[in-house]
Tab-separated table of C-alpha atoms in Angstrom:
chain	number	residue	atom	x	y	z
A	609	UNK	CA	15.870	69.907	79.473
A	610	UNK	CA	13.625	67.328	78.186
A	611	UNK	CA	15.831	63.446	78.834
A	612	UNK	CA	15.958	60.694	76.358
A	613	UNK	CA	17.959	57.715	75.792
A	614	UNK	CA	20.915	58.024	73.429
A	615	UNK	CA	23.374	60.543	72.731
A	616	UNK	CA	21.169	62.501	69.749
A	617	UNK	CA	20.227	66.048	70.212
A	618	UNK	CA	16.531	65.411	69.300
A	619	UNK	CA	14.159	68.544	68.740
A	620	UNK	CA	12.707	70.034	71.869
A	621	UNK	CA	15.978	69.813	73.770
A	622	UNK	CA	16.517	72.985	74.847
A	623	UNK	CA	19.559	73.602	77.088
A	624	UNK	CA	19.447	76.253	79.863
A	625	UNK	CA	22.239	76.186	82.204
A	626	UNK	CA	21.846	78.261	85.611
A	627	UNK	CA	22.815	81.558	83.594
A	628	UNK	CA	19.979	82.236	81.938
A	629	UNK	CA	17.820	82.973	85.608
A	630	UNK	CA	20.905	84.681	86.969
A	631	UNK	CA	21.590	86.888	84.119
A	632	UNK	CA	17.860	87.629	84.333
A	633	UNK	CA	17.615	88.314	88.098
A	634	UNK	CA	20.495	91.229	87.003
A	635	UNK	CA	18.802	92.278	84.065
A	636	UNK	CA	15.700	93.339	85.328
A	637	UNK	CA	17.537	95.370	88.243
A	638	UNK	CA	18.963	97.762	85.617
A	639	UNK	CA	15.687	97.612	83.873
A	640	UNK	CA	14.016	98.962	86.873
A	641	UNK	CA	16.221	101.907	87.077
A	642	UNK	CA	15.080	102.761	83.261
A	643	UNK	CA	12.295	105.069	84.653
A	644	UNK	CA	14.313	107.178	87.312
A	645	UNK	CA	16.686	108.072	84.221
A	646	UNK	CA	16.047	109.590	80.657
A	647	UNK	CA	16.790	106.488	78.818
A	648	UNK	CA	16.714	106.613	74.891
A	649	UNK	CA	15.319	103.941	72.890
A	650	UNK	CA	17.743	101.592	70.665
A	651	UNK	CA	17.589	100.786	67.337
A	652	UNK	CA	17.968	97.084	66.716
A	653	UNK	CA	18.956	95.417	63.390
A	654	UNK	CA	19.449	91.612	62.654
A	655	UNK	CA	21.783	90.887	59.651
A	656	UNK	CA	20.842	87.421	57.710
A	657	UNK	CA	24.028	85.745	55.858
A	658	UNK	CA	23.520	83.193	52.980
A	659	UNK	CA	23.163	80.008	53.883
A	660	UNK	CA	26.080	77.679	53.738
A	661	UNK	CA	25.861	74.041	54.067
A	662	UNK	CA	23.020	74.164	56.243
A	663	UNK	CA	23.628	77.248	58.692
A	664	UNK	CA	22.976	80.652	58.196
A	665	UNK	CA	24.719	83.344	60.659
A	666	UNK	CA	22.409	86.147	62.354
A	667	UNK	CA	24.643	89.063	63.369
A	668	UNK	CA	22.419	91.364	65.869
A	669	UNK	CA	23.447	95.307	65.726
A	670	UNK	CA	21.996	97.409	68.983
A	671	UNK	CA	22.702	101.245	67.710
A	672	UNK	CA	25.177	100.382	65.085
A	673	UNK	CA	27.196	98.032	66.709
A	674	UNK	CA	27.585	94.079	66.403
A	675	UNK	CA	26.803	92.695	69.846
A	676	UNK	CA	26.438	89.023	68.742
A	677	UNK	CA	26.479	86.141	66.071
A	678	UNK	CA	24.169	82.988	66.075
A	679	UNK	CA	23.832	80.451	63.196
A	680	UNK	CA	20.490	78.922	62.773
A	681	UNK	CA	20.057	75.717	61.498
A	682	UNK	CA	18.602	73.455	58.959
A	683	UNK	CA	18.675	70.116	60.849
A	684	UNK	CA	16.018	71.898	63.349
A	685	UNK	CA	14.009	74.329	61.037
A	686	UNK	CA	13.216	77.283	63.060
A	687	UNK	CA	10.805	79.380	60.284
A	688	UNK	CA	7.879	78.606	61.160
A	689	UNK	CA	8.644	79.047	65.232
A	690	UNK	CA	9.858	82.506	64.224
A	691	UNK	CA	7.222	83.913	62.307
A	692	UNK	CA	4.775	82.209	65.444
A	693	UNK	CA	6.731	84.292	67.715
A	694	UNK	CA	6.596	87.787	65.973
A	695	UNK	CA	3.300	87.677	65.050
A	696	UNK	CA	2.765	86.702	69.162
A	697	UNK	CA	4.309	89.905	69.811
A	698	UNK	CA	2.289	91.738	67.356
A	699	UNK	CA	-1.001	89.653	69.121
A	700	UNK	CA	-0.175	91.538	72.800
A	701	UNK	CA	-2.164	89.300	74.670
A	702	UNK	CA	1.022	87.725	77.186
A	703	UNK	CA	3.405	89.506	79.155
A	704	UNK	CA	6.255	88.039	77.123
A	705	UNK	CA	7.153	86.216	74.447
A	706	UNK	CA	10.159	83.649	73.733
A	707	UNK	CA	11.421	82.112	70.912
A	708	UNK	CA	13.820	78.961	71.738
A	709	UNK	CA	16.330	78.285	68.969
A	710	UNK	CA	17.844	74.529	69.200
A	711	UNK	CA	21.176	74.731	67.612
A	712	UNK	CA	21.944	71.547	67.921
A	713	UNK	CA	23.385	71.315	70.803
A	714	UNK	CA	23.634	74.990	71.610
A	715	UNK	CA	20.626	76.903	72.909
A	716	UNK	CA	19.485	80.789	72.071
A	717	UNK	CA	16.735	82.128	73.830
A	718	UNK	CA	15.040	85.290	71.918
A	719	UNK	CA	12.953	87.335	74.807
A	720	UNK	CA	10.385	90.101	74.174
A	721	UNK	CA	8.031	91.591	76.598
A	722	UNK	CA	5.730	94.998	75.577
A	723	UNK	CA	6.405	97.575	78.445
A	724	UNK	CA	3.143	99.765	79.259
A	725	UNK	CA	4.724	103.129	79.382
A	726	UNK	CA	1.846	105.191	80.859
A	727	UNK	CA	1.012	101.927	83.364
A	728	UNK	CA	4.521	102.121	85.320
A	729	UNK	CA	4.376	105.923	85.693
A	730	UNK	CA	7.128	106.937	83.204
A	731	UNK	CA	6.709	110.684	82.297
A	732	UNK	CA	5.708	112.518	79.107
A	733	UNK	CA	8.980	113.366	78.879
A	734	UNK	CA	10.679	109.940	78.738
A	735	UNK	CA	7.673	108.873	76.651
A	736	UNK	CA	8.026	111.769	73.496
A	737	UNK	CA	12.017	111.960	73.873
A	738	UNK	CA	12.506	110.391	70.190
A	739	UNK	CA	9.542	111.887	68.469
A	740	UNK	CA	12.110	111.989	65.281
A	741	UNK	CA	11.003	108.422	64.774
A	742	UNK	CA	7.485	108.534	63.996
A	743	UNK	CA	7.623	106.150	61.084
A	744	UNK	CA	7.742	103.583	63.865
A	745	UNK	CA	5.531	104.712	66.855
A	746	UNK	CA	2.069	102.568	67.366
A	747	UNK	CA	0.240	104.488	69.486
A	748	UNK	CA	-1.787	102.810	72.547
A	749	UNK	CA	-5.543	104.198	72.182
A	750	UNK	CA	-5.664	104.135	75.983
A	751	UNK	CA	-2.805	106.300	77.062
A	752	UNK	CA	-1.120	107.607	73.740
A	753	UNK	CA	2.120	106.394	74.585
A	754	UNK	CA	4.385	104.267	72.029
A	755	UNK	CA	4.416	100.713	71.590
A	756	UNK	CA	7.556	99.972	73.426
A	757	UNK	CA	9.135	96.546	74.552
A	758	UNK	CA	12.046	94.844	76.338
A	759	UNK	CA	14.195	92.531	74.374
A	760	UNK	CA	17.079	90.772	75.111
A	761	UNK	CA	18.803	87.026	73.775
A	762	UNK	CA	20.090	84.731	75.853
A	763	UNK	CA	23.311	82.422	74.683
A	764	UNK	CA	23.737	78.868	75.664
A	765	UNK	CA	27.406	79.285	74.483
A	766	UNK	CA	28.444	81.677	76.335
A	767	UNK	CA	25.857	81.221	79.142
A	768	UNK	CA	25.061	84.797	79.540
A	769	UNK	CA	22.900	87.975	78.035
A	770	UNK	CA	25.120	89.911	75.579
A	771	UNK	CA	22.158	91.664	73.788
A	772	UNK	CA	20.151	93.282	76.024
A	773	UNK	CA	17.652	96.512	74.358
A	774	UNK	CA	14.569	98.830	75.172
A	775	UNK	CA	13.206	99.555	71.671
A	776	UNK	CA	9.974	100.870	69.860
A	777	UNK	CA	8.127	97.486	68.832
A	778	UNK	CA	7.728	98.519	64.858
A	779	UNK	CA	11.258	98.819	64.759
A	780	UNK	CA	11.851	95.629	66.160
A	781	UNK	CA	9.347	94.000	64.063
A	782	UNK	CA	10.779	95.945	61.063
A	783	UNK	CA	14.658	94.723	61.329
A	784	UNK	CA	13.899	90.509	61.936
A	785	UNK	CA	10.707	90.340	59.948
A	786	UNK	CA	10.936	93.005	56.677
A	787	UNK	CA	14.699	91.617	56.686
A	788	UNK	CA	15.068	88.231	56.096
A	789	UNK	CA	11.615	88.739	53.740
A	790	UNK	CA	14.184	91.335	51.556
A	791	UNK	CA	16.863	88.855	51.751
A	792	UNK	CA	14.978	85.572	50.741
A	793	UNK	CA	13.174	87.479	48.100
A	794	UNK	CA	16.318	88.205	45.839
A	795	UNK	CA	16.831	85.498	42.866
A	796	UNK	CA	19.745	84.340	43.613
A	797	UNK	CA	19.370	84.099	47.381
A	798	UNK	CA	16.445	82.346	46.830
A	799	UNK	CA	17.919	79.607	45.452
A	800	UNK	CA	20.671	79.425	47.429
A	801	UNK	CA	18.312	78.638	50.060
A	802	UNK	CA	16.095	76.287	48.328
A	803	UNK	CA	19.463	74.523	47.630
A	804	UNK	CA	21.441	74.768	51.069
A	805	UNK	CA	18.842	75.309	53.857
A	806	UNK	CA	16.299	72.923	52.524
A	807	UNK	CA	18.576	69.894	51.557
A	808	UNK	CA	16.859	67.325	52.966
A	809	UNK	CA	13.635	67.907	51.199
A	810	UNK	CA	14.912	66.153	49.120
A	811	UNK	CA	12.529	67.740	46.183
A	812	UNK	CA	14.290	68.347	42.621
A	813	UNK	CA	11.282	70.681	42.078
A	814	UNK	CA	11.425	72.889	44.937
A	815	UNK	CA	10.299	76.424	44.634
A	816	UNK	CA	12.314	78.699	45.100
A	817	UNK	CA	9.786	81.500	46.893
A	818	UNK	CA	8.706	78.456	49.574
A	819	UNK	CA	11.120	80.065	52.113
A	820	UNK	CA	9.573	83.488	51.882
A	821	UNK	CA	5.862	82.283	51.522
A	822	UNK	CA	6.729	80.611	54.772
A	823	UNK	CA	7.821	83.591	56.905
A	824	UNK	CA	4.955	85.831	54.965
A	825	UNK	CA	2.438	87.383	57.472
A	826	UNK	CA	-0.634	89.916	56.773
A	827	UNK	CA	-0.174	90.464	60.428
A	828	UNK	CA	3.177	91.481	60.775
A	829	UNK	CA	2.803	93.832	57.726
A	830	UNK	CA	-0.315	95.641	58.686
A	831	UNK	CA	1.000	96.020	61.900
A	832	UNK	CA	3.901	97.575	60.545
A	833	UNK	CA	1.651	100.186	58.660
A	834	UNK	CA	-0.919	100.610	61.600
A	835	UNK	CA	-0.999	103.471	64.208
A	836	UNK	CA	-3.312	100.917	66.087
A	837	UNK	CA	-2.618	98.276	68.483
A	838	UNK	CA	-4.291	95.200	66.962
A	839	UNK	CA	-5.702	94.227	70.496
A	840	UNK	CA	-7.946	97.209	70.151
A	841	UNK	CA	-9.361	96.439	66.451
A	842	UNK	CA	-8.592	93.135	66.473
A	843	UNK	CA	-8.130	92.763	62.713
A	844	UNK	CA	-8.787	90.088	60.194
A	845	UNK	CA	-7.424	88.821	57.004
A	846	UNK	CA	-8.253	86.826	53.521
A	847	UNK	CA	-5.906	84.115	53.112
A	848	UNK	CA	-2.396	85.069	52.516
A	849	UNK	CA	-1.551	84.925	48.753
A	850	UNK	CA	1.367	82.690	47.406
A	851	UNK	CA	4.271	85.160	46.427
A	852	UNK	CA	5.834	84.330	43.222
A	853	UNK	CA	7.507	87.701	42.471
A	854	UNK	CA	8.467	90.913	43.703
A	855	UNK	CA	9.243	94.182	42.322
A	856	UNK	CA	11.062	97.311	43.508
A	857	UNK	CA	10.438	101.005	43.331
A	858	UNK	CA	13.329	103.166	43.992
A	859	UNK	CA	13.597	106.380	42.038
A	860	UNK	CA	16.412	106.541	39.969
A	861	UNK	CA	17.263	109.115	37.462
A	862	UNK	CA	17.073	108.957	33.665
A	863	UNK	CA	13.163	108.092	34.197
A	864	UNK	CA	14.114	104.606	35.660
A	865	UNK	CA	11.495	104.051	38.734
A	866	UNK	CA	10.337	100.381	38.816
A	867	UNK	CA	12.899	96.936	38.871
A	868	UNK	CA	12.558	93.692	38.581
A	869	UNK	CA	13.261	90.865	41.771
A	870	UNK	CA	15.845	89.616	38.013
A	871	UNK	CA	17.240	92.567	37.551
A	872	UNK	CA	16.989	95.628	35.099
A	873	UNK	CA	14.346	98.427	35.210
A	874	UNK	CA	11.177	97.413	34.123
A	875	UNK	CA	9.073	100.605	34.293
A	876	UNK	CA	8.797	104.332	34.987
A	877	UNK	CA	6.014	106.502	36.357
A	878	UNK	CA	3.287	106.462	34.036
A	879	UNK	CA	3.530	102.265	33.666
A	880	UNK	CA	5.840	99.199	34.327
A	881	UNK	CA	5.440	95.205	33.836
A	882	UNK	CA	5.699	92.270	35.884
A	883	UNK	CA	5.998	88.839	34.735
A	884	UNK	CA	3.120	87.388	36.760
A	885	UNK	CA	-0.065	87.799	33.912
A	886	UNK	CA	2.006	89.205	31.482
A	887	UNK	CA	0.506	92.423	33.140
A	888	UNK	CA	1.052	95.727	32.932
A	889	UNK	CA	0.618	97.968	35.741
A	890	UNK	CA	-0.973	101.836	33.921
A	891	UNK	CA	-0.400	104.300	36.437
A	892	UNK	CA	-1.399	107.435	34.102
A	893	UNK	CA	-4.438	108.027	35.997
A	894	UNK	CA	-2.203	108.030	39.074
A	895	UNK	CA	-0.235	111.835	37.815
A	896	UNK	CA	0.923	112.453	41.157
A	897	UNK	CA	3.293	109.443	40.808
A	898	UNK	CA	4.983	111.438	37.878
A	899	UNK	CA	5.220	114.513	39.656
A	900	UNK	CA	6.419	112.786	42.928
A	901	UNK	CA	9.307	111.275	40.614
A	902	UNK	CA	10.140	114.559	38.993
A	903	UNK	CA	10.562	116.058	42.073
A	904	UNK	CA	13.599	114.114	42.499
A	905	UNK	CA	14.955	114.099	38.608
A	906	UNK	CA	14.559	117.797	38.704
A	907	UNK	CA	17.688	117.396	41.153
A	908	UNK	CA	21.071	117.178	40.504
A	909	UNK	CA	22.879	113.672	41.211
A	910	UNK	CA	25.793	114.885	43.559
A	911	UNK	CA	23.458	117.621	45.543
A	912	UNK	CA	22.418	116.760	48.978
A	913	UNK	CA	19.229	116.596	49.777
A	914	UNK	CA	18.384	118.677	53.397
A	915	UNK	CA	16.480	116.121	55.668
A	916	UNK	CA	13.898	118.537	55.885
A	917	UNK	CA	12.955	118.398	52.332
A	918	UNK	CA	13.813	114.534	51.774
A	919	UNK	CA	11.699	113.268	54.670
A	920	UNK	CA	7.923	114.840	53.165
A	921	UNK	CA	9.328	113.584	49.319
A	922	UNK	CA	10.196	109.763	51.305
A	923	UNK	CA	6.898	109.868	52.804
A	924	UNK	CA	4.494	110.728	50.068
A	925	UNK	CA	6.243	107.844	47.480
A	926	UNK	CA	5.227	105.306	50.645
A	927	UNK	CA	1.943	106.310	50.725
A	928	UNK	CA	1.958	105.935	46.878
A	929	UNK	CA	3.576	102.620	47.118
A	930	UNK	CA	0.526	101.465	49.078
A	931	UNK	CA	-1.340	102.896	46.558
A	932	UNK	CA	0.319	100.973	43.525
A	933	UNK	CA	0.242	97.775	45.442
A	934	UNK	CA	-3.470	97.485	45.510
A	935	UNK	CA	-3.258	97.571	41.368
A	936	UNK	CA	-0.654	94.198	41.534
A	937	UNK	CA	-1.849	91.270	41.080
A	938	UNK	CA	-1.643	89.662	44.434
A	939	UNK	CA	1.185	87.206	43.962
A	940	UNK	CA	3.499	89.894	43.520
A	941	UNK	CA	4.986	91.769	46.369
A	942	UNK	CA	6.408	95.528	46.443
A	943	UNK	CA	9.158	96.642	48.109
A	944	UNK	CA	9.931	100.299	48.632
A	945	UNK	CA	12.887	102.478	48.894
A	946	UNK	CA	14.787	101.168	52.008
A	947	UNK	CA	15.310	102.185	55.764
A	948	UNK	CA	19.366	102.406	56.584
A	949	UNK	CA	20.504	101.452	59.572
A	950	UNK	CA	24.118	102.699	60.015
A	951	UNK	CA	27.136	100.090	61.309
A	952	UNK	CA	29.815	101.695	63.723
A	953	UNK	CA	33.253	102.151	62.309
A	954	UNK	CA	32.239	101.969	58.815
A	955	UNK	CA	31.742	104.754	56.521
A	956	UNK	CA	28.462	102.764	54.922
A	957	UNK	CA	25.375	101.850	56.349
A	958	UNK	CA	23.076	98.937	55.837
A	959	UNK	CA	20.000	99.523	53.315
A	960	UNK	CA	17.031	97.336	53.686
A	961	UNK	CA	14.095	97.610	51.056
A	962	UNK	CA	10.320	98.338	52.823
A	963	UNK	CA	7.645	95.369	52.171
A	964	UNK	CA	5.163	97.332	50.905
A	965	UNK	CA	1.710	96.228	52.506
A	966	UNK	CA	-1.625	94.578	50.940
A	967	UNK	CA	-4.505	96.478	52.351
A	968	UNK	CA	-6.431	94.429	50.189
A	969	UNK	CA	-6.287	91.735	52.101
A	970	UNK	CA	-7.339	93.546	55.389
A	971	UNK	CA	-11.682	92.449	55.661
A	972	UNK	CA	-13.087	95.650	56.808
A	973	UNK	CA	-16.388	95.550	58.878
A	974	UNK	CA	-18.279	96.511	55.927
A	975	UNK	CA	-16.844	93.805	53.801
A	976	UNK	CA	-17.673	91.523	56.601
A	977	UNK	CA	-21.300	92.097	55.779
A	978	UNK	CA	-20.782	90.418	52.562
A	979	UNK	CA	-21.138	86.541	52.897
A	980	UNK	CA	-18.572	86.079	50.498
A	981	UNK	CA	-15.814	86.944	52.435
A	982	UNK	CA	-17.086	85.680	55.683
């Protein structure tokens, strides 16, 4: 705890009672005994509420079920610490990474550390045991193994651990970062936060899209679309663009693939507008679009779709997405389908749109050799 005269909570305070090294000493015990037993990995999802005068809840789900509630604040603004910290973890270079969050007066501690499968001697077995989830495996170029990590969050509150999970990195990545980006990207959202959590800007113009332009990383999103771990390419970006829009492709039937961040469809397979430009995006000379939206038209509303079939279809209209992206201009982001994450004791689940990513802002080795873009 840093002292100071006064009775404020001033920034950099960060409370830490005993608990948090006790809880810790006890944590890594049962970690330990992770590699004598087949232990599965968990999926982790972090629900962001609007913001209401100032605070905005964070409900954290470990394999569908709600293991804890946390309300950021506005009087210490944490966005900039949090997109530091993910893209950290994406960086690999320290054994762990933490992410303090002063709540005025009430401390929570966000811990990850990347755990080196094929380095402690964990078997094959305990290595491919959820092969189901490619769409987030990172692959180490050393060993093969997954990019796997330790995370657990530490409550000032309550003084003890009450999320503790072993999870595939991507997917960790996926459920903080792609989140909140979906959630501060929709219109209305967007200006409740440039109204509520930004207050004391005290700015009558404030843009709207200066929360999500905050949080945006080309890191975190080419990680999230890389089977590399950037500490063996070591990767490197143009400037970030300035987001102003966003647009989102979910196939719908009556020839309805392409919506606006407003509202309303706004194109189909062969072409679609955005606002940004006036442009229009011609995707005629793309026909495998059509035919990769026909495939599901062809199908009738209330039949279900086997796995086996709706996996390759899912697939292909990402790898399209990426595709399409490159022909935005680059203010305008595209989000994809979504990824579900399912809530225990409810017959719903949770459906999160995929931030589609810019590979045009990725500087290859062979556009390095232009001086331009060095």
């Amino acid at each position: 705890m840093v002292f100071h005269d006064g009775f404020f909570i001033k920034r950099g305070d960060i409370l830490v009672s005993p608990g948090w090294f006790e809880q810790r000493a006890e944590l890594y015990k049962k970690v330990a005994m992770w590699q004598h037993t087949e232990k599965s990995f968990d999926e982790i999802f972090f629900h962001f509420t609007a913001p209401d005068c100032g605070w905005m809840d964070v409900a954290v789900y470990v394999n569908g079920k709600r293991k804890h509630v946390f309300s950021l604040t506005a009087a210490f603004d944490s966005l900039d610490e949090i997109r530091v910290w993910l893209e950290d973890i994406v960086n690999d270079t320290k054994l762990s990474s933490d992410l303090y969050l002063d709540l005025e007066g009430r401390t929570v501690i966000l811990h990850y550390e990347h755990i080196r499968l094929a380095e402690v001697g964990v078997s094959r077995k305990f290595v491919n045991q959820n092969r189901d989830e490619d769409e987030w495996e990172s692959f180490d170029a050393n060993n093969g193994a997954p990019d796997t990590g330790l995370f657990y969050l530490y409550d000032s509150d309550s003084d003890d651990i009450p999320v503790v999970c072993y999870c595939l990195t991507k997917q960790f990545l996926f459920s903080m970062y792609n989140n909140l980006m979906y959630y501060s990207s929709k219109g209305e959202y967007a200006r409740l936060i440039g109204k509520e959590w930004y207050y004391l800007d005290h700015d009558k113009e404030y843009d709207n899209w200066t929360f999500y332009n905050r949080l945006k990383s080309s890191l975190i999103e080419w990680n999230q679309d890389s089977r590399r771990a950037y500490r063996h390419c070591m990767p490197k970006f143009r400037q970030t663009p300035i987001i102003k829009e966003t647009v989102h492709m979910w196939a719908e039937w009556e020839d309805a693939l392409f919506w606006h961040q407003r509202g309303g469809r706004c194109g189909n397979a062969e072409s679609f507008f955005v606002d940004t430009n006036h442009a229009t995006i011609d995707l005629r000379d793309l026909p495998e679009v059509r035919e990769w939206y026909d495939e599901f038209n062809n199908r009738i509303p209330e039949e279900k779709w086997p796995d086996d079939e709706f996996e390759p279809w899912f697939n292909k209209g990402y790898e399209l997405a990426k595709k399409i992206r490159q022909r935005l201009p680059l203010e305008v982001d595209l989000f994809y389908h979504w990824k579900s994450f399912s809530v225990e004791g409810a017959n719903f689940s949770i459906d999160i749109p995929i931030l589609v990513p810019d590979n045009r802002l990725l500087i290859t080795k062979r556009k390095l050799e232009n001086s331009a873009d060095l």
